[in-house]
CSV table of C-alpha atoms in Angstrom, one decimal:
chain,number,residue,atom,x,y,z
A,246,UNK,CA,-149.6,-56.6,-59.7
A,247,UNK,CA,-146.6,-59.0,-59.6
A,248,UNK,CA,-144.0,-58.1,-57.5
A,249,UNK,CA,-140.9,-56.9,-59.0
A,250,UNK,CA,-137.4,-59.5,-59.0
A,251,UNK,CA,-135.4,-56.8,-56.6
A,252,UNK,CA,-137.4,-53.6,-55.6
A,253,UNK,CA,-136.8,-50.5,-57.1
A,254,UNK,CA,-134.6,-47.6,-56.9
A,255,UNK,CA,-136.0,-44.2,-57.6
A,256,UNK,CA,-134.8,-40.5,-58.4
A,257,UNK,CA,-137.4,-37.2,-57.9
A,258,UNK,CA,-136.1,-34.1,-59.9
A,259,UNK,CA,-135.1,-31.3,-57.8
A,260,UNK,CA,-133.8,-27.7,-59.3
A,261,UNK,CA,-130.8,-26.4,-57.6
A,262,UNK,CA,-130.4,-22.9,-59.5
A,263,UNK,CA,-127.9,-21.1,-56.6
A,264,UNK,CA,-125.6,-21.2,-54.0
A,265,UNK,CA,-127.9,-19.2,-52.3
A,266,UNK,CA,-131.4,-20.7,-53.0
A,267,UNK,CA,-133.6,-21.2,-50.0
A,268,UNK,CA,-136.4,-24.0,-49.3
A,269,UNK,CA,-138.7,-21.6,-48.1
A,270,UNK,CA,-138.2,-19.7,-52.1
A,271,UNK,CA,-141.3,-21.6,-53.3
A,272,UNK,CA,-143.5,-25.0,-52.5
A,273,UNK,CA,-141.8,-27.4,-55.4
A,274,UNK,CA,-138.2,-28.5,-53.7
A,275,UNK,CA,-140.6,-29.3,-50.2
A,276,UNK,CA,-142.9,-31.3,-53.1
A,277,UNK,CA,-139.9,-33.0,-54.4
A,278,UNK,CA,-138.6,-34.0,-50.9
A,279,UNK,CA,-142.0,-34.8,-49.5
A,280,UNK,CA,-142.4,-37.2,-52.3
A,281,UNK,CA,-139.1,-39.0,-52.5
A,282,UNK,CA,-139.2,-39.5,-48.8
A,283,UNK,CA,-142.5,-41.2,-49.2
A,284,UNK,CA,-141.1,-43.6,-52.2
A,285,UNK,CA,-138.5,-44.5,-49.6
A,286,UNK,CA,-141.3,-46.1,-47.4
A,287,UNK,CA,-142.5,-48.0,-50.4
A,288,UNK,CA,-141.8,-51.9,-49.9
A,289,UNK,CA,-141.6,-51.9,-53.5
A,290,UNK,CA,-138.9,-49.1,-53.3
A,291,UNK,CA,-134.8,-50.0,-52.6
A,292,UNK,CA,-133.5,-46.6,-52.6
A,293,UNK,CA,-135.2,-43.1,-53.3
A,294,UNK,CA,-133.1,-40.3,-53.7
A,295,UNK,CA,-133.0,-36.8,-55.0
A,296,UNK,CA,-131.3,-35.7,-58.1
A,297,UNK,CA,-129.6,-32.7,-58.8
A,298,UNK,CA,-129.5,-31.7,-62.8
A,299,UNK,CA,-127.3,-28.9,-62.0
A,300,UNK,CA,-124.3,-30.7,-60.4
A,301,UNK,CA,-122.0,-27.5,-61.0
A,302,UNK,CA,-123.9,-26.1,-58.0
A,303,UNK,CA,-123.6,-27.1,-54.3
A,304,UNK,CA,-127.1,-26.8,-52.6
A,305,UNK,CA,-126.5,-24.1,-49.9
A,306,UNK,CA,-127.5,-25.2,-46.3
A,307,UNK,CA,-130.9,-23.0,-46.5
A,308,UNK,CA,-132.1,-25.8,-48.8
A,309,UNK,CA,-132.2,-27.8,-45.8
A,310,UNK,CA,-131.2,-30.7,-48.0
A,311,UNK,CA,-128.9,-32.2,-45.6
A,312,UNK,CA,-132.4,-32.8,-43.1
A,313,UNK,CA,-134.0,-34.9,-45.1
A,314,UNK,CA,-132.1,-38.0,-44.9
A,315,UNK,CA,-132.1,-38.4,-48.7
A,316,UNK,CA,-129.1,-38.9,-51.1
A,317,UNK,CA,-128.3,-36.4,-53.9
A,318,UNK,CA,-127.0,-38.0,-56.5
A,319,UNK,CA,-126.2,-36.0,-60.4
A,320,UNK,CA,-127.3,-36.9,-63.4
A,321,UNK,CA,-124.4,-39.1,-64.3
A,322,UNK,CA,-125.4,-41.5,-61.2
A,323,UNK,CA,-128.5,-41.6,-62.4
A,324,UNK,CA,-128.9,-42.5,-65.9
A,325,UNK,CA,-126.0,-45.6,-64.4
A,326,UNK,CA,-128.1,-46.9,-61.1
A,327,UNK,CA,-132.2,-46.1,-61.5
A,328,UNK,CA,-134.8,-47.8,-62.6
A,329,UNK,CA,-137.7,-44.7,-62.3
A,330,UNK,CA,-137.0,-41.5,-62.4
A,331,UNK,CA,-139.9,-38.5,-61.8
A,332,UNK,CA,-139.3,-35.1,-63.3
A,333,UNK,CA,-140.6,-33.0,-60.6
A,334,UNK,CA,-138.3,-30.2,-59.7
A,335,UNK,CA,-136.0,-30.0,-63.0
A,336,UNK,CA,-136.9,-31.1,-66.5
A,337,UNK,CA,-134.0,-32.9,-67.8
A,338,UNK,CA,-133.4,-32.8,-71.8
A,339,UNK,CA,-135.1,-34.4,-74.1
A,340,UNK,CA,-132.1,-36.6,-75.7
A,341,UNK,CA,-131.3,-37.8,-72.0
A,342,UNK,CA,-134.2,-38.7,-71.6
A,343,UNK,CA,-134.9,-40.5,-74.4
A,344,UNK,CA,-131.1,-42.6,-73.8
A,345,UNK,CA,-132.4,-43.4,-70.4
A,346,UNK,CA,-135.1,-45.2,-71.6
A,347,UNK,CA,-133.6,-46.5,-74.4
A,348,UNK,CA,-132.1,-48.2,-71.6
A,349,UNK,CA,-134.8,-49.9,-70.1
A,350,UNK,CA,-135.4,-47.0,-67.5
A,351,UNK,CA,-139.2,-45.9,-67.2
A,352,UNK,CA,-139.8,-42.3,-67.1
A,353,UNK,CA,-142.5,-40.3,-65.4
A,354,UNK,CA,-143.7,-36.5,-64.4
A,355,UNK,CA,-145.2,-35.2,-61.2
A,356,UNK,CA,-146.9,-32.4,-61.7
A,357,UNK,CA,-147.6,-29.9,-58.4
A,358,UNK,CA,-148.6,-26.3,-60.0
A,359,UNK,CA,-151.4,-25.4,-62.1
A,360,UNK,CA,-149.9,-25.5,-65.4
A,361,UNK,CA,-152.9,-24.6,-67.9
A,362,UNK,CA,-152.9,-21.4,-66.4
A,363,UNK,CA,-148.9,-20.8,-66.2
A,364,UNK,CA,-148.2,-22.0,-69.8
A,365,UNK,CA,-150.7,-19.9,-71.5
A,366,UNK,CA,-149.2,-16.7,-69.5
A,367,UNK,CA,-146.1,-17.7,-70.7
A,368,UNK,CA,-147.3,-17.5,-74.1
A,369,UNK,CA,-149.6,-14.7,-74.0
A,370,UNK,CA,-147.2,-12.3,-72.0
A,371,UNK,CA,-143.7,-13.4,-73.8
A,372,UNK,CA,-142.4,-15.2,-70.5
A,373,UNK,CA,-139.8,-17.2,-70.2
A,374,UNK,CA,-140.5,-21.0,-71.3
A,375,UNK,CA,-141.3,-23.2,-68.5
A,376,UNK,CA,-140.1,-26.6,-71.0
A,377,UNK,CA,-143.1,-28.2,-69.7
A,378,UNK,CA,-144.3,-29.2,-73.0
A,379,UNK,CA,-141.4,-31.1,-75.0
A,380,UNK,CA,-141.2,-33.8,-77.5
A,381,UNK,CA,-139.9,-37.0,-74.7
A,382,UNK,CA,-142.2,-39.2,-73.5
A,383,UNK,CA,-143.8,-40.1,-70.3
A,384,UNK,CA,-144.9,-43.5,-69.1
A,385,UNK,CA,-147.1,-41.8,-66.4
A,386,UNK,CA,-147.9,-38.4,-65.7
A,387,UNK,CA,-149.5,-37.6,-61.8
A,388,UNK,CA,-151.1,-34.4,-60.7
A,389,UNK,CA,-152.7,-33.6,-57.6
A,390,UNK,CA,-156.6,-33.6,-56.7
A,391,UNK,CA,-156.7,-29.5,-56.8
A,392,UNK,CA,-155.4,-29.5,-60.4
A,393,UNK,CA,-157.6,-32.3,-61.9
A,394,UNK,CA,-160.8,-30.5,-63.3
A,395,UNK,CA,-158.6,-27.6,-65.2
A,396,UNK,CA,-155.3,-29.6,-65.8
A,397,UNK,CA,-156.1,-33.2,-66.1
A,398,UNK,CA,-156.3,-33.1,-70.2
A,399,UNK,CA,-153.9,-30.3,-70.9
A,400,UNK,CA,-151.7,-32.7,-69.2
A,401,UNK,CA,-152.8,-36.0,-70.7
A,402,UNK,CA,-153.1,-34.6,-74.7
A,403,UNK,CA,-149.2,-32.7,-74.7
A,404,UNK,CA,-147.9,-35.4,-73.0
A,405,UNK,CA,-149.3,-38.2,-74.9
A,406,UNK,CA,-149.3,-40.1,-71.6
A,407,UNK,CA,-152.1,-41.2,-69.0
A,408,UNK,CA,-152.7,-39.0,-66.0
A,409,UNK,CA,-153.2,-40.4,-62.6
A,410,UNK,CA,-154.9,-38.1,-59.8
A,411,UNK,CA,-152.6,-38.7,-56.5
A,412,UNK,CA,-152.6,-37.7,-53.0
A,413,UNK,CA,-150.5,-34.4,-52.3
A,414,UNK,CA,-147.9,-35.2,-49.7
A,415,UNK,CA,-146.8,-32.7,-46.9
A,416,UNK,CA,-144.8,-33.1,-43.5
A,417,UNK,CA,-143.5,-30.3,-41.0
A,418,UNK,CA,-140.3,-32.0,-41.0
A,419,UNK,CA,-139.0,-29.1,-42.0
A,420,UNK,CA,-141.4,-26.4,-41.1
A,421,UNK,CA,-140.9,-27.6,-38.1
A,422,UNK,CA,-137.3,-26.7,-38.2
A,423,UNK,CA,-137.9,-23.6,-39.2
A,424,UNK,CA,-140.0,-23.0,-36.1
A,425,UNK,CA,-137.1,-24.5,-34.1
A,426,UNK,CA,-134.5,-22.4,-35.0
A,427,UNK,CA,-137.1,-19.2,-34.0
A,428,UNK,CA,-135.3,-16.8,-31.6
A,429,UNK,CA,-136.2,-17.6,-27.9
A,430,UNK,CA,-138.2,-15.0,-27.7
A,431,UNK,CA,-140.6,-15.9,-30.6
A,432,UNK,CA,-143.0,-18.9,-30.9
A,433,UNK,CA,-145.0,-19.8,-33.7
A,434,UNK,CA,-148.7,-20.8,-32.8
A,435,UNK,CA,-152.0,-18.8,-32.3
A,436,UNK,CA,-152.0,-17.2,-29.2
A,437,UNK,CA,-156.3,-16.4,-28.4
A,438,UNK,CA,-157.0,-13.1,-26.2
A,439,UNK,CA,-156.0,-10.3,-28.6
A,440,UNK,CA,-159.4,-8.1,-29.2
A,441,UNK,CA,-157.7,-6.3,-32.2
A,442,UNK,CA,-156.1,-9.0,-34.8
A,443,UNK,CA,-153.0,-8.7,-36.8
A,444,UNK,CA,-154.0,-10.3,-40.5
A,445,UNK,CA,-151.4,-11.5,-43.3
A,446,UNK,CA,-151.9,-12.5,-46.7
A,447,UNK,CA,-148.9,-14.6,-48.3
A,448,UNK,CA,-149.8,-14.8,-51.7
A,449,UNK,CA,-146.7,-15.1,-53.8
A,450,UNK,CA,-148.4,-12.8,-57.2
A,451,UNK,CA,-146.8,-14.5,-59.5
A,452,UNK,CA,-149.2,-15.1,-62.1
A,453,UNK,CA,-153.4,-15.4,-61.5
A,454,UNK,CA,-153.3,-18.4,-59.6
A,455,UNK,CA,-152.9,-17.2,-56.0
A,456,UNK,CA,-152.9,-13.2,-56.0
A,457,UNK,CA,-153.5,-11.1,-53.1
A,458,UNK,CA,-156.3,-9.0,-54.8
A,459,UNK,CA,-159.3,-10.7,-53.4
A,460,UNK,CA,-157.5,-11.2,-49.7
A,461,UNK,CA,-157.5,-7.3,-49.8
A,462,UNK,CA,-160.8,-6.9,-50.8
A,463,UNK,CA,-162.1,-9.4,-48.2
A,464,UNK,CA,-160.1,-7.4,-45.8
A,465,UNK,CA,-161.4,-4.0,-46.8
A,466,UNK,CA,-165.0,-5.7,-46.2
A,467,UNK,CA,-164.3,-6.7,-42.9
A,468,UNK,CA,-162.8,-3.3,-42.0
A,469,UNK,CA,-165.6,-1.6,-43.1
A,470,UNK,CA,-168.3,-3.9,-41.3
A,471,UNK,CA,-166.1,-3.1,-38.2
A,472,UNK,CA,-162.9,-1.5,-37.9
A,473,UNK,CA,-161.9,-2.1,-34.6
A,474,UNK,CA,-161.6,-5.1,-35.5
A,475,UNK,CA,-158.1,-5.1,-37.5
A,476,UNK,CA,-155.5,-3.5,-36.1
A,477,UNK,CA,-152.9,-4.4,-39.2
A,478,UNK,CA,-153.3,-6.0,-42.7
A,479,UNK,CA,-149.6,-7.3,-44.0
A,480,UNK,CA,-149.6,-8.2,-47.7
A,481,UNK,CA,-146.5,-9.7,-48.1
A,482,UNK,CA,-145.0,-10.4,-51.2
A,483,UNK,CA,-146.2,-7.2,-53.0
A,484,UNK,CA,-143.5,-5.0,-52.2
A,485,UNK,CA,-142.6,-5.5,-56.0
A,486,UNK,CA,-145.6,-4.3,-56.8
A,487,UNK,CA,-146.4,-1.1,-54.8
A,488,UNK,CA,-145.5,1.7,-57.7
A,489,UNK,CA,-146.6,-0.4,-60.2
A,490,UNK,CA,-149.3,2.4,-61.5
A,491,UNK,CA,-152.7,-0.2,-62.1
A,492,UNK,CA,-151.9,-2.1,-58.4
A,493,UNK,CA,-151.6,1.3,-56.8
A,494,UNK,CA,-154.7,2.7,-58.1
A,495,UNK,CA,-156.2,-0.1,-56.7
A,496,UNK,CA,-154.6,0.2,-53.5
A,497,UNK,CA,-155.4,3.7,-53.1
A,498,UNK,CA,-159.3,3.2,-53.6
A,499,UNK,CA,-159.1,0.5,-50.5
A,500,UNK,CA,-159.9,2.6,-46.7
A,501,UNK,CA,-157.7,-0.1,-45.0
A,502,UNK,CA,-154.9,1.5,-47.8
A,503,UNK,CA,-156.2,5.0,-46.7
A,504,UNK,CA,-156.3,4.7,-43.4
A,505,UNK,CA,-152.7,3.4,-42.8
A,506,UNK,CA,-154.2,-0.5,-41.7
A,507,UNK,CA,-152.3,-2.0,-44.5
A,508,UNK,CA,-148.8,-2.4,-45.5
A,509,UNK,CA,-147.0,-3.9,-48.4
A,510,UNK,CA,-144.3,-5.9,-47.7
A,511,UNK,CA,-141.6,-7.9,-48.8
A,512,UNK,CA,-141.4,-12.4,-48.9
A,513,UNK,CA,-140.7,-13.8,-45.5
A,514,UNK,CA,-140.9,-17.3,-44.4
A,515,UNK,CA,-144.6,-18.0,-43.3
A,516,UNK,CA,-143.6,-19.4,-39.5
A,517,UNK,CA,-140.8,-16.0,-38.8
A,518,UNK,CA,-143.1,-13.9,-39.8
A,519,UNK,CA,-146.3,-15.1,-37.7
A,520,UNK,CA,-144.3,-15.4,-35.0
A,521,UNK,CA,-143.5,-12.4,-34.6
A,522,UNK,CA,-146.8,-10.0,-36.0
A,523,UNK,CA,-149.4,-12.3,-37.1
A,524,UNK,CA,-152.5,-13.6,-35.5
A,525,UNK,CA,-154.9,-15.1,-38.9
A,526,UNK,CA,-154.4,-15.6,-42.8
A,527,UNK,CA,-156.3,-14.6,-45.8
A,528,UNK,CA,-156.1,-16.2,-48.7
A,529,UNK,CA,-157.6,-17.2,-52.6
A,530,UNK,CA,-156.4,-19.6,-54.9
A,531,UNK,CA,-157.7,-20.1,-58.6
A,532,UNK,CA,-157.6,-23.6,-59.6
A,533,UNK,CA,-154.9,-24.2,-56.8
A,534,UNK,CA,-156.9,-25.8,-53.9
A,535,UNK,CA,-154.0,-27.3,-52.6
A,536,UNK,CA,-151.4,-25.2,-51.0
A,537,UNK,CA,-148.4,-25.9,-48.3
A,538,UNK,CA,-149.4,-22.7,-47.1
A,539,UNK,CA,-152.9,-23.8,-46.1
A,540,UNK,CA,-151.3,-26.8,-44.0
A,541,UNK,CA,-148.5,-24.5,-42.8
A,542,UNK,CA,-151.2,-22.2,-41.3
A,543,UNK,CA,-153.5,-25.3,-39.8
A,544,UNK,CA,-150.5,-26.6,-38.5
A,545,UNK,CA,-150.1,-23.6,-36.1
A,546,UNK,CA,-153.8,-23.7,-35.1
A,547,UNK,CA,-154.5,-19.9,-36.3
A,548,UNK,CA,-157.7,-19.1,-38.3
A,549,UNK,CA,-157.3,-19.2,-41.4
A,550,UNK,CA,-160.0,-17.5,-44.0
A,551,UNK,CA,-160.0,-19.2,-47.6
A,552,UNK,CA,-161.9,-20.3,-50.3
A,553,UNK,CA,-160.4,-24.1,-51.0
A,554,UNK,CA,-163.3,-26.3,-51.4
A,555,UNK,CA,-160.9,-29.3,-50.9
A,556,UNK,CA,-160.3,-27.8,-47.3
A,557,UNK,CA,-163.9,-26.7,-47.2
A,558,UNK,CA,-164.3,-28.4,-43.0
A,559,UNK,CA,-161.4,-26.6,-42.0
A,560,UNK,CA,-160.7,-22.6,-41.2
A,561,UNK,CA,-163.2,-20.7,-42.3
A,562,UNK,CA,-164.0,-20.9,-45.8
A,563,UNK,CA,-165.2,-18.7,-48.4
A,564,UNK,CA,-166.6,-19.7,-52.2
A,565,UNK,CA,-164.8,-18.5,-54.9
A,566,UNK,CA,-164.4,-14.9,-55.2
A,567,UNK,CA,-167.0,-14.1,-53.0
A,568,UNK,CA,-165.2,-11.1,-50.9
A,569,UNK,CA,-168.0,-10.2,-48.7
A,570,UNK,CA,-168.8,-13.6,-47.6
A,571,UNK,CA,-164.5,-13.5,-46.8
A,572,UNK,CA,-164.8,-10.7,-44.6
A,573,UNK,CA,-167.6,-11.7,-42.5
């Protein structure tokens, strides 16, 4: 590869929807940061910042933009002073696109979620359009190891464009400020020694990819091999969903449900909440082998029970939807 007459100055996509939008909301704006701070170590790579499509907005301080030591520049700035930009966080319209490259600006995608299985719910279930599939061109697309045997050609065919299979980046930069700002009474870390544990499963249930359904079930199992054992199951994220009629059902036909064991709660950030009532993690992914939560989790050194085949030498891991093989 020849190297380039001055290096290269690079934009990621992030979406900035609200003044009161927090980083800890969802995994993208951490993928969009992660990535652009690793451009910025490129030697191939002038200047790598983040671009906000939504300028009208200021990014509130719980976006933690200002730790990042990235720029945030709008679209205006952009379409005048890059050479690459990635949609990642936003997707920008397809007439901008198109008069950036018209330009002589390349264009390219970064794909992070499992998108096969979030486009066809859109379409089945009358969600909102995601815009992932749109007339402008790509000159790359890039998606991440635990997306390539369901998402790879979905990707490649709508897009028209090639698909590379790249590393997924994470840092605790900024978990690691969250931590940091913990009250002094709190500390996030597995602490060995207690005989009954506390168990928490973060699944955000938002569509089939990562659902709490099989965490409960793997915690019923364990329960009922030996009860003792758990002294509290905490599903977050499910709060939503405790009166729906077909997840109660469910619920109710569960003895850790029954018994009182476990609770369904509300979204909390993963490191606040551990530190304060959490001593292991249950989880299941489908098609999503590659989750922040995962290295959030490892990062604090507590157990962590999931079926990842990507992460198959580390916690303790599970296959597929095997439940009983989760709660032993």
């Amino acid at each position: 590869m020849s190297t380039p007459e001055r290096k290269l100055r690079v934009g990621v996509t992030i979406a900035i929807r609200s003044t009161t939008q927090t980083i800890w909301e969802n995994g993208i704006g951490q993928n969009c940061i992660f990535l652009a701070r690793l451009l910025a170590n490129s030697p191939q790579v002038g200047r790598s910042v983040l671009i906000n499509a939504n300028s009208e907005i200021t990014p509130s301080a719980t976006l933690m933009l200002g730790e990042t030591g990235l720029d945030i520049i709008p679209l205006a700035e952009a379409a005048q002073h890059l050479d690459v930009i990635i949609e990642m966080g936003a997707q920008l319209p397809d007439d901008w696109v198109a008069r950036f490259k018209k330009g002589g600006g390349r264009y390219a995608a970064m794909r992070v979620g499992n998108d096969y299985v979030i486009d066809i719910e859109r379409a089945m279930f009358d969600r909102p359009n995601g815009s992932l599939s749109t007339a402008k061109t790509f000159d790359a697309v890039w998606t991440i190891p635990g997306h390539q045997s369901i998402c790879t050609d979905y990707f490649g065919i709508t897009t028209r464009s090639p698909v590379r299979i790249v590393p997924h980046v994470w840092s605790p930069l900024l978990f690691q400020k969250g931590i940091d700002a913990l009250a002094s009474d709190l500390s996030y870390g597995y602490k060995p020694g207690r005989k009954r544990w506390r168990v928490c499963a973060f699944e955000p249930n938002i569509n089939m990819v990562k659902t709490s359904l099989i965490p409960m079930l793997a915690c019923e199992e364990a329960y009922r091999m030996q009860p003792s054992f758990i002294e509290s199951f905490f599903v977050c994220n499910t709060f939503h969903l405790k009166e729906q009629d077909v997840f109660r059902k469910l619920a109710l036909s569960l003895d850790i449900v029954n018994h009182g064991v476990a609770t369904f709660e509300g979204r909390f950030p993963v490191y606040d909440f551990m530190a304060r009532q959490g001593d292991c993690v249950i989880s299941h992914q489908w098609e999503c082998a590659q989750n922040y939560l995962y290295y959030e989790i490892l990062y604090g050194g507590y157990p962590l029970v999931h079926n990842s085949p990507l992460l198959h030498d580390h916690g303790y891991y599970y296959p597929d939807f095997e439940t009983e093989e989760g709660g032993k």
